[in-house]
Short mmCIF file of C-alpha atoms and ligand atoms in Angstrom, two decimals:
data_model
loop_
_atom_site.label_atom_id
_atom_site.label_comp_id
_atom_site.label_asym_id
_atom_site.label_seq_id
_atom_site.Cartn_x
_atom_site.Cartn_y
_atom_site.Cartn_z
CA MET A 1 -243.73 114.51 16.16
CA LYS A 2 -241.19 111.52 16.72
CA TRP A 3 -240.99 109.52 19.24
CA ASN A 4 -237.23 109.48 20.20
CA ARG A 5 -235.05 108.16 23.08
CA ILE A 6 -235.32 111.63 25.03
CA VAL A 7 -238.97 111.77 25.14
CA ILE A 8 -239.72 108.18 26.23
CA LYS A 9 -236.76 108.75 28.41
CA LEU A 10 -238.36 112.11 29.84
CA GLY A 11 -241.93 110.48 30.28
CA ALA A 12 -241.21 107.56 31.86
CA SER A 13 -239.02 109.31 34.46
CA ILE A 14 -241.54 111.78 35.40
CA LEU A 15 -243.78 108.88 35.88
CA THR A 16 -241.77 107.44 38.15
CA ILE A 17 -241.15 110.54 39.83
CA ILE A 18 -245.08 110.92 40.14
CA LEU A 19 -245.63 107.21 41.51
CA ILE A 20 -242.69 107.17 43.91
CA ILE A 21 -244.59 109.93 45.64
CA LEU A 22 -248.05 108.89 45.37
CA LEU A 23 -247.99 105.00 46.18
CA PRO A 24 -245.99 105.53 49.55
CA LEU A 25 -248.42 108.82 49.94
CA GLY A 26 -251.19 106.04 49.54
CA PHE A 27 -250.46 104.04 51.37
CA ILE A 28 -248.79 105.84 54.12
CA MET A 29 -252.91 107.65 54.59
CA ASN A 30 -254.28 103.78 54.05
CA GLN A 31 -252.59 102.95 57.69
CA LEU A 32 -252.35 106.10 59.23
CA PHE A 33 -255.97 106.18 58.58
CA SER A 34 -257.53 102.72 59.33
CA GLY A 35 -255.12 102.41 62.46
CA PHE A 36 -256.32 105.46 64.01
CA TYR A 37 -260.04 104.29 63.12
CA TYR A 38 -259.45 100.73 64.52
CA ASN A 39 -257.88 102.12 67.23
CA LYS A 40 -260.43 104.05 67.98
CA VAL A 41 -263.69 101.72 67.61
CA GLN A 42 -261.64 99.07 69.84
CA ASP A 43 -260.91 101.44 73.18
CA GLN A 44 -265.00 101.87 72.56
CA LEU A 45 -265.70 98.42 72.29
CA ASN A 46 -263.73 97.92 75.30
CA ASP A 47 -265.10 100.49 76.83
CA LEU A 48 -268.40 99.24 76.98
CA SER A 49 -267.95 96.00 77.28
CA ASN A 50 -265.74 96.54 80.68
CA ARG A 51 -269.32 98.20 81.91
CA TYR A 52 -271.45 95.62 80.51
CA ALA A 53 -269.61 92.89 82.06
CA ASN A 54 -269.56 94.39 85.24
CA THR A 55 -273.39 95.45 85.46
CA ILE A 56 -274.69 91.61 84.47
CA THR A 57 -275.03 89.41 87.06
CA SER A 58 -277.42 87.00 85.46
CA VAL A 59 -277.12 85.07 82.32
CA GLU A 60 -280.14 82.92 83.55
CA ASP A 61 -282.22 85.95 84.29
CA GLN A 62 -284.54 86.77 80.87
CA ASP A 63 -285.62 90.48 81.87
CA ILE A 64 -282.11 91.51 82.25
CA LEU A 65 -280.56 89.44 79.15
CA GLN A 66 -283.70 91.30 77.23
CA MET A 67 -282.61 94.57 78.97
CA PHE A 68 -279.37 94.46 77.83
CA GLU A 69 -280.67 93.69 74.08
CA VAL A 70 -283.07 97.10 74.45
CA LEU A 71 -280.26 98.82 75.52
CA ALA A 72 -278.24 97.94 73.01
CA ASP A 73 -280.54 98.33 69.96
CA MET A 74 -280.58 102.11 71.02
CA THR A 75 -276.86 102.19 69.90
CA ASP A 76 -274.88 101.26 67.31
CA GLN A 77 -273.45 98.62 68.74
CA GLU A 78 -274.67 95.25 69.03
CA ILE A 79 -274.24 92.96 71.97
CA ILE A 80 -274.70 88.82 72.13
CA ILE A 81 -274.14 87.25 75.75
CA VAL A 82 -273.18 83.90 76.32
CA ASN A 83 -273.55 81.30 79.21
CA GLU A 84 -270.87 79.38 81.17
CA GLN A 85 -271.29 76.93 78.37
CA GLY A 86 -270.79 79.82 75.58
CA THR A 87 -274.69 79.01 74.28
CA VAL A 88 -276.23 82.50 73.34
CA VAL A 89 -278.10 83.94 75.47
CA ALA A 90 -279.00 87.41 74.15
CA ASN A 91 -278.21 88.97 71.30
CA SER A 92 -279.26 92.52 70.01
CA GLY A 93 -279.65 91.10 66.60
CA LEU A 94 -276.68 89.72 64.36
CA PRO A 95 -278.08 87.33 62.76
CA SER A 96 -274.94 84.91 62.28
CA LEU A 97 -274.69 84.15 66.17
CA PRO A 98 -278.98 83.89 66.99
CA LYS A 99 -279.15 82.05 70.13
CA GLY A 100 -278.64 79.04 71.43
CA LEU A 101 -275.72 78.81 68.92
CA GLU A 102 -271.95 77.54 70.84
CA ILE A 103 -269.13 80.31 70.56
CA GLN A 104 -265.37 78.56 69.28
CA GLU A 105 -264.49 77.09 72.35
CA ASP A 106 -260.84 78.63 71.95
CA GLU A 107 -262.68 81.92 72.74
CA LEU A 108 -264.90 79.81 75.69
CA SER A 109 -261.50 78.61 76.84
CA ARG A 110 -259.75 82.06 76.97
CA PHE A 111 -263.51 83.63 79.17
CA ILE A 112 -262.84 80.92 81.79
CA ASN A 113 -258.75 82.25 81.52
CA ASN A 114 -260.66 85.43 82.04
CA SER A 115 -259.41 86.66 78.92
CA VAL A 116 -260.05 89.42 76.46
CA VAL A 117 -261.42 87.63 73.35
CA GLN A 118 -261.01 90.34 70.24
CA ASN A 119 -261.69 89.73 66.97
CA GLU A 120 -263.33 90.37 63.38
CA LEU A 121 -265.95 88.70 61.91
CA TYR A 122 -268.24 89.04 58.77
CA ASP A 123 -272.04 88.55 59.41
CA GLU A 124 -273.42 87.18 55.65
CA GLN A 125 -276.78 88.10 56.30
CA THR A 126 -276.33 91.65 57.09
CA ASP A 127 -273.23 91.31 54.27
CA LYS A 128 -271.12 93.46 56.86
CA ARG A 129 -267.67 93.09 58.70
CA TYR A 130 -267.66 94.24 62.42
CA LEU A 131 -265.10 94.72 64.96
CA SER A 132 -265.60 92.53 67.99
CA VAL A 133 -264.37 93.16 71.87
CA GLY A 134 -265.73 89.99 74.16
CA LYS A 135 -264.95 90.59 78.06
CA PRO A 136 -266.23 87.21 80.71
CA ILE A 137 -268.49 87.52 83.08
CA ILE A 138 -267.16 87.37 86.46
CA LEU A 139 -269.83 87.33 89.40
CA ASP A 140 -267.92 86.57 93.11
CA ASP A 141 -265.34 85.47 91.62
CA GLN A 142 -267.33 82.80 90.00
CA PHE A 143 -267.61 82.67 85.82
CA ILE A 144 -271.28 83.00 85.07
CA GLY A 145 -270.61 83.63 81.08
CA GLY A 146 -269.68 86.48 78.47
CA ILE A 147 -270.51 88.92 76.58
CA PHE A 148 -269.58 90.47 73.21
CA VAL A 149 -269.85 94.33 71.77
CA LEU A 150 -269.50 94.64 67.99
CA ALA A 151 -269.41 97.49 65.96
CA SER A 152 -269.29 97.68 61.98
CA VAL A 153 -266.62 98.63 60.03
CA GLU A 154 -267.82 98.70 57.19
CA GLU A 155 -268.07 102.65 56.96
CA MET A 156 -263.75 102.56 57.84
CA TYR A 157 -263.32 99.57 54.77
CA GLN A 158 -265.73 102.17 52.73
CA SER A 159 -263.32 105.19 53.58
CA ILE A 160 -260.32 103.03 52.72
CA ASP A 161 -262.15 101.70 49.83
CA MET A 162 -262.51 105.41 49.07
CA ILE A 163 -258.42 106.45 49.22
CA THR A 164 -257.29 103.96 47.08
CA ASN A 165 -259.69 104.25 44.57
CA SER A 166 -258.21 108.12 44.82
CA ILE A 167 -254.63 106.77 44.44
CA ILE A 168 -255.84 104.97 41.36
CA LEU A 169 -257.25 108.10 40.45
CA ALA A 170 -254.49 109.89 41.06
CA GLY A 171 -252.34 107.56 39.19
CA THR A 172 -253.93 107.33 36.05
CA GLY A 173 -253.90 111.02 36.15
CA ALA A 174 -250.92 111.14 36.54
CA ILE A 175 -249.63 109.00 33.86
CA PHE A 176 -252.21 111.03 30.93
CA LEU A 177 -250.50 113.86 32.82
CA ALA A 178 -246.89 112.48 31.92
CA ILE A 179 -248.01 111.72 28.57
CA GLY A 180 -249.09 115.25 28.16
CA PHE A 181 -246.26 116.37 29.24
CA THR A 182 -244.00 114.50 27.55
CA PHE A 183 -245.55 115.23 24.12
CA ILE A 184 -245.22 119.43 25.23
CA VAL A 185 -241.73 118.90 25.89
CA SER A 186 -241.04 116.85 22.58
CA ARG A 187 -242.34 119.72 20.82
CA LYS A 188 -239.87 122.35 22.41
CA LEU A 189 -237.32 120.30 23.48
CA SER A 190 -236.71 117.38 21.12
CA ASN A 191 -237.88 118.77 17.72
CA PRO A 192 -235.61 121.35 18.10
CA LEU A 193 -232.89 118.44 18.92
CA LEU A 194 -233.87 116.67 15.46
CA GLU A 195 -234.07 119.67 13.36
CA MET A 196 -230.33 120.64 14.43
CA GLU A 197 -228.98 116.40 14.39
CA LYS A 198 -230.43 116.99 10.41
CA ALA A 199 -228.50 120.18 9.85
CA THR A 200 -225.12 119.51 11.79
CA ARG A 201 -225.81 116.16 8.98
CA LYS A 202 -226.38 117.83 6.00
CA ILE A 203 -223.20 120.08 6.74
CA ALA A 204 -220.84 117.00 7.24
CA LYS A 205 -221.90 116.56 3.77
CA GLY A 206 -220.63 119.51 2.67
CA ASP A 207 -223.95 121.89 2.16
CA LEU A 208 -222.33 124.43 4.27
CA ASN A 209 -225.35 126.92 3.18
CA THR A 210 -227.49 124.88 5.82
CA ARG A 211 -228.66 127.35 9.30
CA VAL A 212 -230.57 125.71 12.07
CA SER A 213 -233.66 128.30 12.50
CA VAL A 214 -234.07 127.59 16.91
CA ALA A 215 -234.16 130.98 17.56
CA SER A 216 -234.71 130.33 21.71
CA LYS A 217 -232.59 131.70 24.27
CA ASP A 218 -232.22 129.09 26.10
CA GLU A 219 -229.06 126.27 26.05
CA ILE A 220 -230.95 124.78 22.57
CA GLY A 221 -231.18 128.12 21.17
CA SER A 222 -227.05 128.22 22.54
CA LEU A 223 -226.44 124.86 20.65
CA SER A 224 -228.54 125.78 17.47
CA ASN A 225 -226.09 128.61 17.33
CA ALA A 226 -222.57 127.00 17.51
CA ILE A 227 -223.87 125.30 15.13
CA ASN A 228 -224.52 127.85 12.83
CA ASP A 229 -221.02 129.38 13.28
CA LEU A 230 -219.27 126.26 12.91
CA ALA A 231 -221.58 126.12 9.20
CA PHE A 232 -220.32 129.03 8.88
CA GLU A 233 -216.68 129.02 10.20
CA LEU A 234 -216.39 125.75 7.37
CA GLN A 235 -217.61 127.57 4.35
CA ARG A 236 -215.80 130.96 5.29
CA TYR A 237 -212.25 127.62 5.32
CA ARG A 238 -213.49 126.46 2.24
CA SER A 239 -213.61 129.50 0.33
CA SER A 240 -210.20 130.16 1.77
CA ARG A 241 -208.99 127.20 1.25
CA ARG A 242 -210.74 127.51 -2.99
CA GLU A 243 -208.74 130.24 -2.97
CA PHE A 244 -205.29 129.44 -1.85
CA PHE A 245 -205.40 127.20 -4.13
CA ALA A 246 -206.07 128.99 -7.11
CA ASN A 247 -203.09 131.45 -5.44
CA ILE A 248 -200.69 128.41 -5.32
CA SER A 249 -201.63 126.89 -9.01
CA HIS A 250 -200.93 130.77 -9.57
CA GLU A 251 -197.85 130.77 -8.18
CA LEU A 252 -196.62 127.64 -9.75
CA ARG A 253 -197.92 128.42 -13.15
CA THR A 254 -195.57 130.99 -13.75
CA PRO A 255 -192.34 130.09 -13.32
CA ILE A 256 -192.92 126.03 -14.34
CA THR A 257 -194.02 128.07 -18.04
CA TYR A 258 -190.95 129.53 -17.87
CA LEU A 259 -188.93 126.21 -16.75
CA GLU A 260 -190.47 124.73 -19.36
CA GLY A 261 -189.77 127.43 -22.39
CA TYR A 262 -186.44 127.67 -21.49
CA ALA A 263 -185.99 124.65 -20.75
CA ASN A 264 -187.37 123.37 -24.31
CA VAL A 265 -185.16 126.45 -26.17
CA ILE A 266 -181.48 124.85 -24.62
CA GLU A 267 -182.96 120.95 -25.27
CA ASN A 268 -183.84 122.11 -29.00
CA LYS A 269 -180.50 124.84 -28.68
CA LEU A 270 -183.00 127.40 -30.15
CA TYR A 271 -180.28 129.91 -28.85
CA LYS A 272 -177.69 131.88 -31.26
CA THR A 273 -174.41 132.99 -28.72
CA GLU A 274 -173.27 130.80 -26.46
CA GLU A 275 -173.75 133.50 -23.83
CA GLU A 276 -177.76 133.85 -24.72
CA LYS A 277 -177.80 130.26 -23.63
CA ASN A 278 -176.14 131.02 -20.13
CA LYS A 279 -178.72 133.66 -19.82
CA TYR A 280 -181.91 131.06 -20.07
CA LEU A 281 -179.90 128.83 -17.84
CA GLN A 282 -180.12 131.83 -15.27
CA ILE A 283 -183.23 131.97 -16.16
CA ILE A 284 -184.13 129.01 -15.31
CA GLN A 285 -181.70 128.93 -12.09
CA GLN A 286 -183.98 131.80 -10.82
CA GLU A 287 -186.68 130.49 -11.23
CA ALA A 288 -186.00 127.37 -9.38
CA LYS A 289 -185.14 129.30 -7.06
CA ARG A 290 -188.30 131.58 -6.96
CA MET A 291 -190.22 127.93 -6.63
CA SER A 292 -187.87 126.27 -3.53
CA SER A 293 -188.70 129.93 -1.79
CA LEU A 294 -192.20 129.98 -2.28
CA VAL A 295 -193.01 126.66 -1.23
CA ASN A 296 -190.49 126.99 2.04
CA ASP A 297 -192.39 130.61 2.55
CA LEU A 298 -195.70 128.43 2.38
CA PHE A 299 -194.40 125.65 4.53
CA GLU A 300 -193.53 127.87 7.80
CA LEU A 301 -196.90 129.90 7.16
CA SER A 302 -198.69 127.36 7.46
CA LYS A 303 -196.71 125.41 10.13
CA LEU A 304 -197.38 129.03 11.84
CA GLU A 305 -201.09 129.10 11.03
CA GLU A 306 -201.88 126.23 12.76
CA GLY A 307 -199.95 127.01 15.79
CA ARG A 308 -196.52 124.07 14.32
CA LEU A 309 -193.97 126.35 14.98
CA SER A 310 -191.99 126.92 18.14
CA LEU A 311 -190.32 129.48 18.90
CA GLN A 312 -187.26 129.81 22.01
CA PHE A 313 -188.38 132.83 23.84
CA GLU A 314 -185.54 134.46 25.63
CA GLU A 315 -184.89 137.92 26.92
CA ILE A 316 -183.90 140.04 23.97
CA ASP A 317 -181.62 143.02 23.37
CA LEU A 318 -183.55 144.74 20.08
CA ILE A 319 -180.51 146.49 19.60
CA GLU A 320 -178.36 143.71 19.05
CA VAL A 321 -181.48 142.10 16.51
CA VAL A 322 -181.19 145.28 14.73
CA GLU A 323 -177.43 145.64 13.86
CA ASN A 324 -177.64 141.55 13.14
CA ALA A 325 -180.22 142.08 10.92
CA VAL A 326 -178.80 145.85 9.21
CA SER A 327 -175.28 143.60 8.65
CA LYS A 328 -177.05 140.49 6.55
CA THR A 329 -179.14 143.19 4.46
CA LYS A 330 -176.14 145.99 4.01
CA ILE A 331 -174.67 144.59 0.67
CA LYS A 332 -177.97 144.39 -1.04
CA ALA A 333 -179.19 147.94 -0.09
CA GLU A 334 -175.06 148.71 -0.93
CA GLN A 335 -175.97 146.99 -4.64
CA LYS A 336 -178.52 149.63 -5.19
CA GLY A 337 -176.87 152.52 -3.97
CA LEU A 338 -178.96 153.21 -0.49
CA THR A 339 -177.66 153.02 2.50
CA ILE A 340 -179.38 152.16 5.71
CA GLY A 341 -179.44 153.91 9.10
CA PHE A 342 -179.04 152.84 12.57
CA SER A 343 -178.04 154.82 15.34
CA PRO A 344 -179.57 154.44 18.67
CA THR A 345 -178.63 157.31 21.16
CA TYR A 346 -179.98 155.45 24.21
CA GLN A 347 -180.25 151.99 25.83
CA ILE A 348 -183.82 150.03 25.16
CA PRO A 349 -185.61 147.85 27.36
CA SER A 350 -185.19 144.35 26.63
CA ILE A 351 -188.46 141.93 25.38
CA TYR A 352 -189.41 138.68 25.23
CA ALA A 353 -188.95 137.40 22.15
CA ASP A 354 -187.46 134.75 19.54
CA GLY A 355 -184.39 136.35 18.61
CA LEU A 356 -183.55 134.48 15.57
CA ARG A 357 -187.44 135.47 14.19
CA MET A 358 -186.94 138.75 15.29
CA GLU A 359 -184.79 139.21 13.05
CA GLN A 360 -186.19 137.05 10.74
CA ILE A 361 -188.87 139.60 10.92
CA LEU A 362 -186.42 142.93 10.33
CA ILE A 363 -184.97 141.07 7.22
CA ASN A 364 -187.98 140.26 5.72
CA LEU A 365 -189.69 144.35 6.44
CA ILE A 366 -185.43 145.78 5.26
CA GLU A 367 -185.35 143.69 2.22
CA ASN A 368 -189.09 145.25 1.00
CA ALA A 369 -187.78 148.44 1.90
CA ILE A 370 -184.56 148.26 -0.18
CA ARG A 371 -186.69 145.68 -2.78
CA TYR A 372 -189.57 148.58 -3.38
CA THR A 373 -186.62 151.85 -2.62
CA LYS A 374 -185.14 153.18 -5.77
CA GLN A 375 -183.33 156.21 -4.43
CA GLY A 376 -182.82 157.42 -0.70
CA SER A 377 -182.25 155.75 2.48
CA ILE A 378 -183.83 153.15 4.53
CA MET A 379 -183.96 154.29 8.33
CA ILE A 380 -183.78 152.14 11.54
CA SER A 381 -185.24 153.94 14.74
CA LEU A 382 -186.36 152.04 18.31
CA SER A 383 -188.26 153.69 21.03
CA SER A 384 -189.77 152.94 24.02
CA ASP A 385 -192.30 154.29 26.83
CA ASN A 386 -193.31 152.24 29.81
CA ASP A 387 -193.92 149.47 28.77
CA LYS A 388 -193.43 148.94 24.94
CA VAL A 389 -191.23 149.03 22.63
CA ILE A 390 -191.09 149.71 18.82
CA VAL A 391 -188.86 149.38 15.80
CA SER A 392 -189.81 151.24 12.31
CA ILE A 393 -188.20 150.47 9.17
CA GLU A 394 -188.76 153.90 6.84
CA ASP A 395 -187.78 153.97 3.52
CA THR A 396 -187.71 156.83 0.94
CA GLY A 397 -189.09 154.18 -1.64
CA ILE A 398 -192.62 153.62 -3.87
CA GLY A 399 -195.10 153.73 -1.37
CA ILE A 400 -198.52 151.94 -0.85
CA PRO A 401 -201.73 153.39 -2.29
CA SER A 402 -204.01 153.35 0.48
CA ASP A 403 -206.56 151.44 -0.92
CA ASP A 404 -204.17 148.78 -0.74
CA ILE A 405 -202.86 148.87 3.29
CA PRO A 406 -205.57 146.46 4.47
CA TYR A 407 -205.26 143.67 2.29
CA LEU A 408 -201.01 143.93 1.98
CA PHE A 409 -200.41 140.88 4.97
CA GLU A 410 -202.91 138.92 2.96
CA ARG A 411 -201.64 135.78 1.56
CA PHE A 412 -200.31 136.42 -2.04
CA TYR A 413 -201.40 139.79 -2.51
CA ARG A 414 -199.48 142.34 -4.05
CA VAL A 415 -199.55 145.71 -4.87
CA GLU A 416 -198.77 145.65 -8.71
CA LYS A 417 -198.21 141.95 -9.38
CA SER A 418 -195.71 142.32 -12.11
CA ARG A 419 -193.22 144.41 -10.36
CA SER A 420 -193.23 142.08 -7.34
CA ARG A 421 -192.01 139.43 -9.54
CA GLU A 422 -189.49 141.49 -10.91
CA HIS A 423 -188.18 142.08 -7.68
CA GLY A 424 -188.49 138.25 -6.62
CA GLY A 425 -190.48 138.34 -4.00
CA THR A 426 -193.22 135.75 -3.23
CA GLY A 427 -196.00 137.36 -2.00
CA LEU A 428 -195.85 135.76 1.08
CA GLY A 429 -193.58 137.86 3.38
CA LEU A 430 -195.69 140.43 4.79
CA ALA A 431 -197.77 137.35 5.65
CA ILE A 432 -195.32 135.63 7.71
CA VAL A 433 -194.10 138.46 9.40
CA LYS A 434 -197.43 140.14 10.94
CA GLN A 435 -197.88 135.82 11.92
CA LEU A 436 -194.58 136.14 13.76
CA VAL A 437 -195.32 139.17 15.45
CA ALA A 438 -198.49 137.98 16.66
CA ARG A 439 -196.99 135.41 17.80
CA GLN A 440 -194.48 136.78 19.96
CA HIS A 441 -197.61 139.48 21.56
CA GLY A 442 -196.76 142.17 19.64
CA SER A 443 -198.76 144.61 16.60
CA ILE A 444 -197.65 145.69 12.81
CA GLN A 445 -199.02 148.77 11.33
CA VAL A 446 -198.16 150.64 7.70
CA LYS A 447 -198.29 154.20 7.09
CA SER A 448 -197.38 155.42 3.77
CA GLU A 449 -197.44 157.92 1.21
CA VAL A 450 -196.89 156.88 -2.63
CA GLY A 451 -193.72 158.56 -4.20
CA LYS A 452 -192.37 159.28 -0.68
CA GLY A 453 -191.92 156.06 1.16
CA THR A 454 -192.94 153.60 3.32
CA CYS A 455 -192.80 153.05 7.31
CA PHE A 456 -193.74 149.70 9.32
CA GLU A 457 -193.91 150.03 12.59
CA LEU A 458 -193.63 147.16 15.35
CA THR A 459 -194.85 147.12 18.91
CA PHE A 460 -193.82 144.35 21.26
CA PRO A 461 -194.69 144.77 25.25
CA ILE A 462 -191.10 144.97 27.56
CA TYR A 463 -190.11 142.28 29.06
CA LYS A 464 -190.97 142.92 33.07
CA GLY A 465 -189.09 139.96 34.88
CA GLU A 466 -192.91 137.70 34.33
P1 ADP B 1 -193.43 140.36 -1.87
O1 ADP B 1 -192.76 139.33 -1.23
O2 ADP B 1 -194.37 140.29 -3.21
O3 ADP B 1 -192.97 141.44 -1.35
P2 ADP B 1 -194.55 141.14 0.95
O4 ADP B 1 -195.92 139.70 1.32
O5 ADP B 1 -193.74 141.03 1.77
O6 ADP B 1 -194.70 140.15 -0.51
O7 ADP B 1 -195.26 141.98 0.60
C1 ADP B 1 -196.39 142.70 -0.26
C2 ADP B 1 -196.62 143.49 -0.87
O8 ADP B 1 -196.40 144.82 0.03
C3 ADP B 1 -195.40 143.55 -2.13
O9 ADP B 1 -195.52 143.02 -3.31
C4 ADP B 1 -195.79 144.80 -2.55
O10 ADP B 1 -196.38 145.45 -3.70
C5 ADP B 1 -196.08 146.00 -1.18
N1 ADP B 1 -194.93 146.38 -0.28
C6 ADP B 1 -194.51 145.32 1.13
N2 ADP B 1 -193.40 146.56 1.79
C7 ADP B 1 -192.81 147.20 0.76
C8 ADP B 1 -192.42 148.82 1.07
N3 ADP B 1 -191.83 148.84 1.83
N4 ADP B 1 -193.23 149.71 0.02
C9 ADP B 1 -193.45 149.72 -0.40
N5 ADP B 1 -194.33 148.86 -0.51
C10 ADP B 1 -194.20 147.44 -0.52
#
């Protein structure tokens, strides 16, 4: 077990709480108990001293004094009687105030003033503390002496000592309890935290196979799950980044090889005719164009994936957008002897999207349809129901094998690598389309049959003015 700050803080907090409760509680108990006991004894002594003082008729008569001594002997109290000069004339057995001893002057003067004398005294010989209450003895309005009634308060002090000892014992117990509790908590709380700290440091250093093995179902458990998820995501990110760079370098290598090769041919005049030279220059131009569109597509896709591409949302009429896209792609289709069919028969509800980006999606899908169709036509249709609008782009082209369909929207995925290159595609078109559709709250689906054709279906929610 490692003592770290949390464990120490926790232990100290528990200890403080226990002591905060225990100490005032002990103090209050002490005060209450001693106060109660003291008052009770005091009342008793007051009562007795009053009665005795009223009964005594002489402090000179030895018989009377003896009678009081005997009387006191039968109780728990002691009595001391002093004459009008303050000299002890009777003592029921308290060694520190023997007969003949004079009491303190201030006590005597208080007697003379008819006041009660009250104090605590310690008797060395019996090793006991006494509470004493003294009353003046008045006979026929004449001060003739005083009587002290004393009771031992030793028991009270013993009880107070007992309470104090119990509190000290409880405090010591609390310290051990806090240490024990801290030890348990450190195992339950701190060790998993330390394990997580170690794991996150390893993850930060790049060891992404690291996992935390805390399986508890509390907050610590969910934190460890979050760390594991983070490691997993980083792992996925790293491998997709590796794959991405491998793809890019592969995509760039081919045009660069062409560029290098044909530039070399021209530089060393390895062509026979001027016509041949122009063909090579054309290839160089095409490859440079391909590299430029690859870079542009990559840039756009990365902006989309990071959410950095801002769209201009507005209420748009899809018929207009489709018509624009058709007019821009018509020439390409006609060059290949294909027709593009689009004849909306009824009004379609508007959607909330970015008009230009929507056109980009459609141009991309129509150009793909043209690219992968040898003969026939491309049909575009619009339909709607209560809450969505559907745009479908259907061709009579080569089709896509069903095994390839799940990967179609991945970056650089091509069904036939060589054919796609031949057509000048970057392999990023559908990945961009998917991102753009999702950013506009839509979805895209593909249905295809090899040799018969492909249909891409886009669905967008109807704009309801919110
Ligand atoms: P590319 O730039 O290669 O066209 P895309 O991301 O646009 O890249 O498309 C990915 C792959 O999907 C293409 O290489 C092609 O094999 C296939 N594909 C896309 N559209 C069609 C279509 N209409 N008909 C047949 N195959 C298609």
